[in-house]
Amino acid sequence: MVCAVLVDVSAAGWVLGLVAAGFLGYCSCGFAVDMDLCLLNTDISYNILSRLPADILVQLKMVSKGWQHFIADPDFMRLQMKMAEPILISGYFFQEKYLYCDIDVEKLSYIPIKAKETKIYQNILEFLPEKVTILGSSNGLVCCRSCIPSPDPLIYICNPVSKKWMTVKWDRINRKDYIAFSFEPSSTSSMNENTDYNLVRVFEVDVHTPGKEEFYFTFETYNWERRVWVKSKEICHCEDSLCITKYVLVKGILYWLTDGHILLMFDIANELSLLITLPIPFTEGKLPEICLGESDGELHCVVVSPEGLMIWALEDCFSSNWDLRSFISFEVMEEENPQYLCNLAERVSTSVGEKVPWMQLLAFKDGKLFLRVSNSAYSFDIQTRRICFLCDMLDLGHEFVGATVVPYSVTMASVADS
């Protein structure tokens, strides 16, 4: 069942607590009995249940049809996203990408981070009408597109928990067509695509004129009311290319990593762009491993240095001012995780510049880093300095360099009608 796969935790403690509070009744044979909806739909019920984490509510929906109807109500779901604890990462989507081929890899894996043992699932998005390539995830919603080749390619926005989705027409298909997505639920009770969703498309333009070659980026945003892509007047001159899915959307600001290790910034509301310098020293041919991510509402950049991990936060979206929030030495990482890590400094330094480095940073979200060390995948908690083994990389695929890793959080977010 999808909810069990995405959550992979037991709701027994929460259910027993609700029983004690009088919110669930059990018959003598041990099965839950349906509750009168008029009793369930009270201010007290809303106040208590809306504070429960989404992963618990997903399992409580299975108690009865009454509970399922109550928890699936759009007004309740929106209130829950405001009242509950901060939305925490639940796991990672992983999908390979051929570096020199336009054909997409159809295999899409999901790895939960709370599993007591190694678990990899490949059927989380099987409810969609076709195989997809994942583009991103935000507050419980996943954005993906049709795998190429496809007779009628579409962009999908879905919630794997509810198995609901909507589509956006994907025209002007091009290998250099980069799509970014974010979902920021508004405070109003009704779903509003105009304010809740951001869908941005970035194009690389190469103009050849006699004696001159010009490179720049153009931008398009999706207008949900008119259901059309709208081209921005803004352009940004840059000779570097964007890295596939290496982007972060923070508070309406898009940041996209380039292969020149600078950031392309685009302010969606004001249609302004800027190139931001990353806080990393490097020499030609020896670029360090870096990863973009969002934590506490800020853009973060995690960098592998010769001595350890540096975690930087951008102080101002219209500048290149970075603040070094944390440094974690390889020595400390090994001391805290001796069963997994050994001789990191030597192995990392000797693999700099190689196609497959010893340590590779693949995703960062809410203080948790998805990283590959040798042939293993781990989730590393920046705060506690502890590593959690996820799986062997060979169980996910073999194209480590071109892989896309997307952090995912379970929520009750509803999907607007297409």
Short mmCIF file of C-alpha atoms in Angstrom, two decimals, residues 6-228:
data_model
loop_
_atom_site.label_atom_id
_atom_site.label_comp_id
_atom_site.label_asym_id
_atom_site.label_seq_id
_atom_site.Cartn_x
_atom_site.Cartn_y
_atom_site.Cartn_z
CA LEU A 6 5.96 6.35 1.94
CA VAL A 7 5.69 6.49 5.72
CA ASP A 8 7.09 3.19 6.95
CA VAL A 9 6.28 3.95 10.60
CA SER A 10 3.66 2.62 13.01
CA ALA A 11 0.69 4.74 14.02
CA ALA A 12 -0.17 2.48 16.97
CA GLY A 13 0.89 4.99 19.62
CA TRP A 14 -1.16 7.79 18.09
CA VAL A 15 -4.19 5.56 17.63
CA LEU A 16 -4.09 4.46 21.28
CA GLY A 17 -3.84 8.07 22.33
CA LEU A 18 -6.91 8.94 20.29
CA VAL A 19 -8.77 6.02 21.80
CA ALA A 20 -7.96 7.29 25.28
CA ALA A 21 -9.18 10.74 24.28
CA GLY A 22 -12.46 9.29 23.07
CA PHE A 23 -11.95 9.90 19.37
CA LEU A 24 -11.96 6.23 18.35
CA GLY A 25 -14.27 3.49 19.53
CA TYR A 26 -13.35 -0.18 19.39
CA CYS A 27 -15.77 -3.08 19.45
CA SER A 28 -15.11 -6.16 21.57
CA CYS A 29 -13.51 -8.05 18.67
CA GLY A 30 -10.81 -5.39 18.36
CA PHE A 31 -11.91 -3.66 15.14
CA ALA A 32 -12.56 0.06 14.88
CA VAL A 33 -16.19 1.08 14.49
CA ASP A 34 -17.20 3.98 12.29
CA MET A 35 -17.75 7.25 14.05
CA ASP A 36 -20.65 9.59 13.47
CA LEU A 37 -19.40 12.36 11.18
CA CYS A 38 -21.36 15.00 13.09
CA LEU A 39 -19.31 14.10 16.18
CA LEU A 40 -16.08 13.94 14.23
CA ASN A 41 -16.60 17.33 12.59
CA THR A 42 -16.27 19.41 15.74
CA ASP A 43 -13.90 22.20 16.69
CA ILE A 44 -12.19 19.87 19.17
CA SER A 45 -11.67 17.21 16.51
CA TYR A 46 -10.28 19.78 14.09
CA ASN A 47 -7.99 21.22 16.74
CA ILE A 48 -6.53 17.88 17.80
CA LEU A 49 -6.36 16.01 14.52
CA SER A 50 -4.98 18.97 12.54
CA ARG A 51 -1.91 18.92 14.79
CA LEU A 52 -1.01 15.33 13.93
CA PRO A 53 1.78 14.70 11.39
CA ALA A 54 0.65 13.80 7.89
CA ASP A 55 2.25 10.35 8.03
CA ILE A 56 0.00 9.45 10.98
CA LEU A 57 -3.14 10.84 9.33
CA VAL A 58 -2.42 8.81 6.21
CA GLN A 59 -2.73 5.64 8.27
CA LEU A 60 -5.74 6.88 10.26
CA LYS A 61 -7.63 7.24 6.97
CA MET A 62 -7.76 3.45 6.89
CA VAL A 63 -9.75 3.27 10.15
CA SER A 64 -13.15 3.79 8.49
CA LYS A 65 -14.93 5.57 5.66
CA GLY A 66 -15.91 8.32 8.07
CA TRP A 67 -12.30 8.99 8.99
CA GLN A 68 -11.26 8.82 5.36
CA HIS A 69 -13.91 11.38 4.39
CA PHE A 70 -12.99 13.68 7.27
CA ILE A 71 -9.21 13.60 6.71
CA ALA A 72 -9.58 13.97 2.92
CA ASP A 73 -11.65 17.15 3.27
CA PRO A 74 -9.74 20.02 1.54
CA ASP A 75 -10.45 22.47 4.39
CA PHE A 76 -9.07 20.03 6.95
CA MET A 77 -5.99 19.23 4.85
CA ARG A 78 -5.13 22.90 4.45
CA LEU A 79 -5.60 23.53 8.18
CA GLN A 80 -3.42 20.52 8.99
CA MET A 81 -0.58 21.88 6.85
CA LYS A 82 -0.71 25.10 8.90
CA MET A 83 -1.17 23.60 12.37
CA ALA A 84 0.95 20.46 12.34
CA GLU A 85 4.62 20.18 13.16
CA PRO A 86 7.07 21.40 10.50
CA ILE A 87 6.95 19.23 7.39
CA LEU A 88 9.92 16.88 7.62
CA ILE A 89 11.61 14.87 4.93
CA SER A 90 10.27 11.31 4.58
CA GLY A 91 12.57 9.85 1.93
CA TYR A 92 14.20 10.32 -1.45
CA PHE A 93 13.23 9.66 -5.04
CA PHE A 94 16.13 8.40 -7.15
CA GLN A 95 16.29 8.20 -10.93
CA GLU A 96 19.21 7.75 -13.27
CA LYS A 97 19.84 10.00 -16.26
CA TYR A 98 21.92 9.17 -19.29
CA LEU A 99 24.50 11.91 -19.75
CA TYR A 100 24.81 11.73 -23.52
CA CYS A 101 21.42 10.40 -24.60
CA ASP A 102 17.98 12.02 -24.86
CA ILE A 103 16.17 8.79 -23.96
CA ASP A 104 14.97 8.80 -20.34
CA VAL A 105 15.54 6.03 -17.82
CA GLU A 106 12.07 4.80 -16.79
CA LYS A 107 13.13 3.20 -13.52
CA LEU A 108 12.20 5.45 -10.58
CA SER A 109 13.07 4.37 -7.04
CA TYR A 110 11.89 5.61 -3.65
CA ILE A 111 13.99 5.12 -0.49
CA PRO A 112 12.35 5.93 2.89
CA ILE A 113 14.68 7.24 5.57
CA LYS A 114 12.74 5.85 8.56
CA ALA A 115 12.89 2.22 7.47
CA LYS A 116 14.42 -0.18 9.97
CA GLU A 117 16.01 -2.07 7.11
CA THR A 118 16.98 -1.40 3.51
CA LYS A 119 13.88 -0.82 1.39
CA ILE A 120 13.65 0.36 -2.19
CA TYR A 121 10.32 0.79 -3.99
CA GLN A 122 9.77 1.25 -7.70
CA ASN A 123 5.97 1.55 -7.89
CA ILE A 124 5.19 4.75 -5.98
CA LEU A 125 4.01 6.66 -9.07
CA GLU A 126 2.45 3.72 -10.89
CA PHE A 127 -1.00 5.34 -10.59
CA LEU A 128 0.01 7.82 -13.31
CA PRO A 129 -1.03 6.84 -16.86
CA GLU A 130 2.57 6.55 -18.13
CA LYS A 131 6.19 6.27 -17.08
CA VAL A 132 7.65 9.58 -15.90
CA THR A 133 10.88 11.43 -15.24
CA ILE A 134 10.90 13.20 -11.88
CA LEU A 135 11.59 16.95 -11.86
CA GLY A 136 11.11 17.97 -8.25
CA SER A 137 9.00 17.85 -5.11
CA SER A 138 7.62 20.52 -2.79
CA ASN A 139 5.49 20.20 0.36
CA GLY A 140 4.22 16.74 -0.52
CA LEU A 141 3.53 17.29 -4.20
CA VAL A 142 5.70 15.73 -6.90
CA CYS A 143 6.35 17.26 -10.32
CA CYS A 144 7.35 14.97 -13.17
CA ARG A 145 7.09 14.71 -16.94
CA SER A 146 6.53 12.06 -19.57
CA CYS A 147 9.54 9.92 -20.37
CA ILE A 148 10.99 10.66 -23.79
CA PRO A 149 10.08 9.43 -26.33
CA SER A 150 6.32 9.95 -25.76
CA PRO A 151 3.49 10.51 -28.29
CA ASP A 152 1.81 13.20 -26.17
CA PRO A 153 4.24 14.45 -23.51
CA LEU A 154 2.81 16.07 -20.39
CA ILE A 155 3.94 17.57 -17.10
CA TYR A 156 2.31 15.94 -14.06
CA ILE A 157 1.76 17.38 -10.59
CA CYS A 158 0.62 14.72 -8.14
CA ASN A 159 0.40 13.60 -4.53
CA PRO A 160 1.58 9.97 -4.17
CA VAL A 161 -0.47 9.56 -0.98
CA SER A 162 -3.87 10.45 -2.46
CA LYS A 163 -2.91 9.27 -5.99
CA LYS A 164 -4.45 12.46 -7.42
CA TRP A 165 -2.82 14.35 -10.24
CA MET A 166 -3.20 17.19 -12.71
CA THR A 167 -1.47 17.78 -16.03
CA VAL A 168 0.16 20.67 -17.86
CA LYS A 169 0.83 20.64 -21.59
CA TRP A 170 4.52 20.21 -22.35
CA ASP A 171 5.27 21.80 -25.70
CA ARG A 172 8.53 22.92 -27.36
CA ILE A 173 10.29 19.82 -26.08
CA ASN A 174 14.04 20.26 -26.06
CA ARG A 175 16.98 18.66 -24.27
CA LYS A 176 17.84 22.12 -22.94
CA ASP A 177 14.34 22.58 -21.52
CA TYR A 178 14.70 22.93 -17.74
CA ILE A 179 11.56 22.88 -15.57
CA ALA A 180 11.34 23.88 -11.90
CA PHE A 181 8.35 23.49 -9.56
CA SER A 182 7.31 24.62 -6.08
CA PHE A 183 4.13 24.40 -4.03
CA GLU A 184 3.52 26.92 -1.25
CA PRO A 185 -0.03 26.49 0.13
CA SER A 186 -1.77 29.79 0.85
CA SER A 187 -3.66 30.60 4.01
CA THR A 188 -7.04 30.49 2.28
CA SER A 189 -9.17 27.38 2.46
CA SER A 190 -9.59 26.89 -1.28
CA MET A 191 -6.93 25.67 -3.66
CA ASN A 192 -5.61 28.55 -5.75
CA GLU A 193 -3.22 27.58 -8.53
CA ASN A 194 -2.37 31.23 -9.20
CA THR A 195 -0.69 31.61 -5.81
CA ASP A 196 0.02 28.07 -4.60
CA TYR A 197 1.98 26.71 -7.57
CA ASN A 198 5.12 27.97 -9.29
CA LEU A 199 6.10 26.30 -12.54
CA VAL A 200 9.10 27.82 -14.33
CA ARG A 201 10.78 26.82 -17.56
CA VAL A 202 14.33 27.96 -18.36
CA PHE A 203 15.84 27.82 -21.85
CA GLU A 204 19.45 27.99 -22.95
CA VAL A 205 19.87 30.16 -26.07
CA ASP A 206 22.89 30.00 -28.34
CA VAL A 207 22.91 32.77 -30.98
CA HIS A 208 25.45 32.66 -33.78
CA THR A 209 26.18 35.92 -35.60
CA PRO A 210 29.13 36.79 -37.89
CA GLY A 211 32.20 37.04 -35.68
CA LYS A 212 30.24 36.55 -32.48
CA GLU A 213 28.53 33.85 -30.46
CA GLU A 214 26.12 34.82 -27.67
CA PHE A 215 24.82 32.63 -24.82
CA TYR A 216 21.98 33.54 -22.50
CA PHE A 217 18.99 32.18 -20.58
CA THR A 218 15.32 33.03 -21.13
CA PHE A 219 12.44 32.27 -18.76
CA GLU A 220 8.80 31.22 -18.97
CA THR A 221 6.27 30.92 -16.15
CA TYR A 222 3.04 28.99 -16.33
CA ASN A 223 -0.16 31.05 -16.04
CA TRP A 224 -2.63 28.79 -14.25
CA GLU A 225 -5.66 30.95 -15.00
CA ARG A 226 -5.08 31.02 -18.76
CA ARG A 227 -3.37 27.61 -18.88
CA VAL A 228 -0.52 28.91 -21.04
#
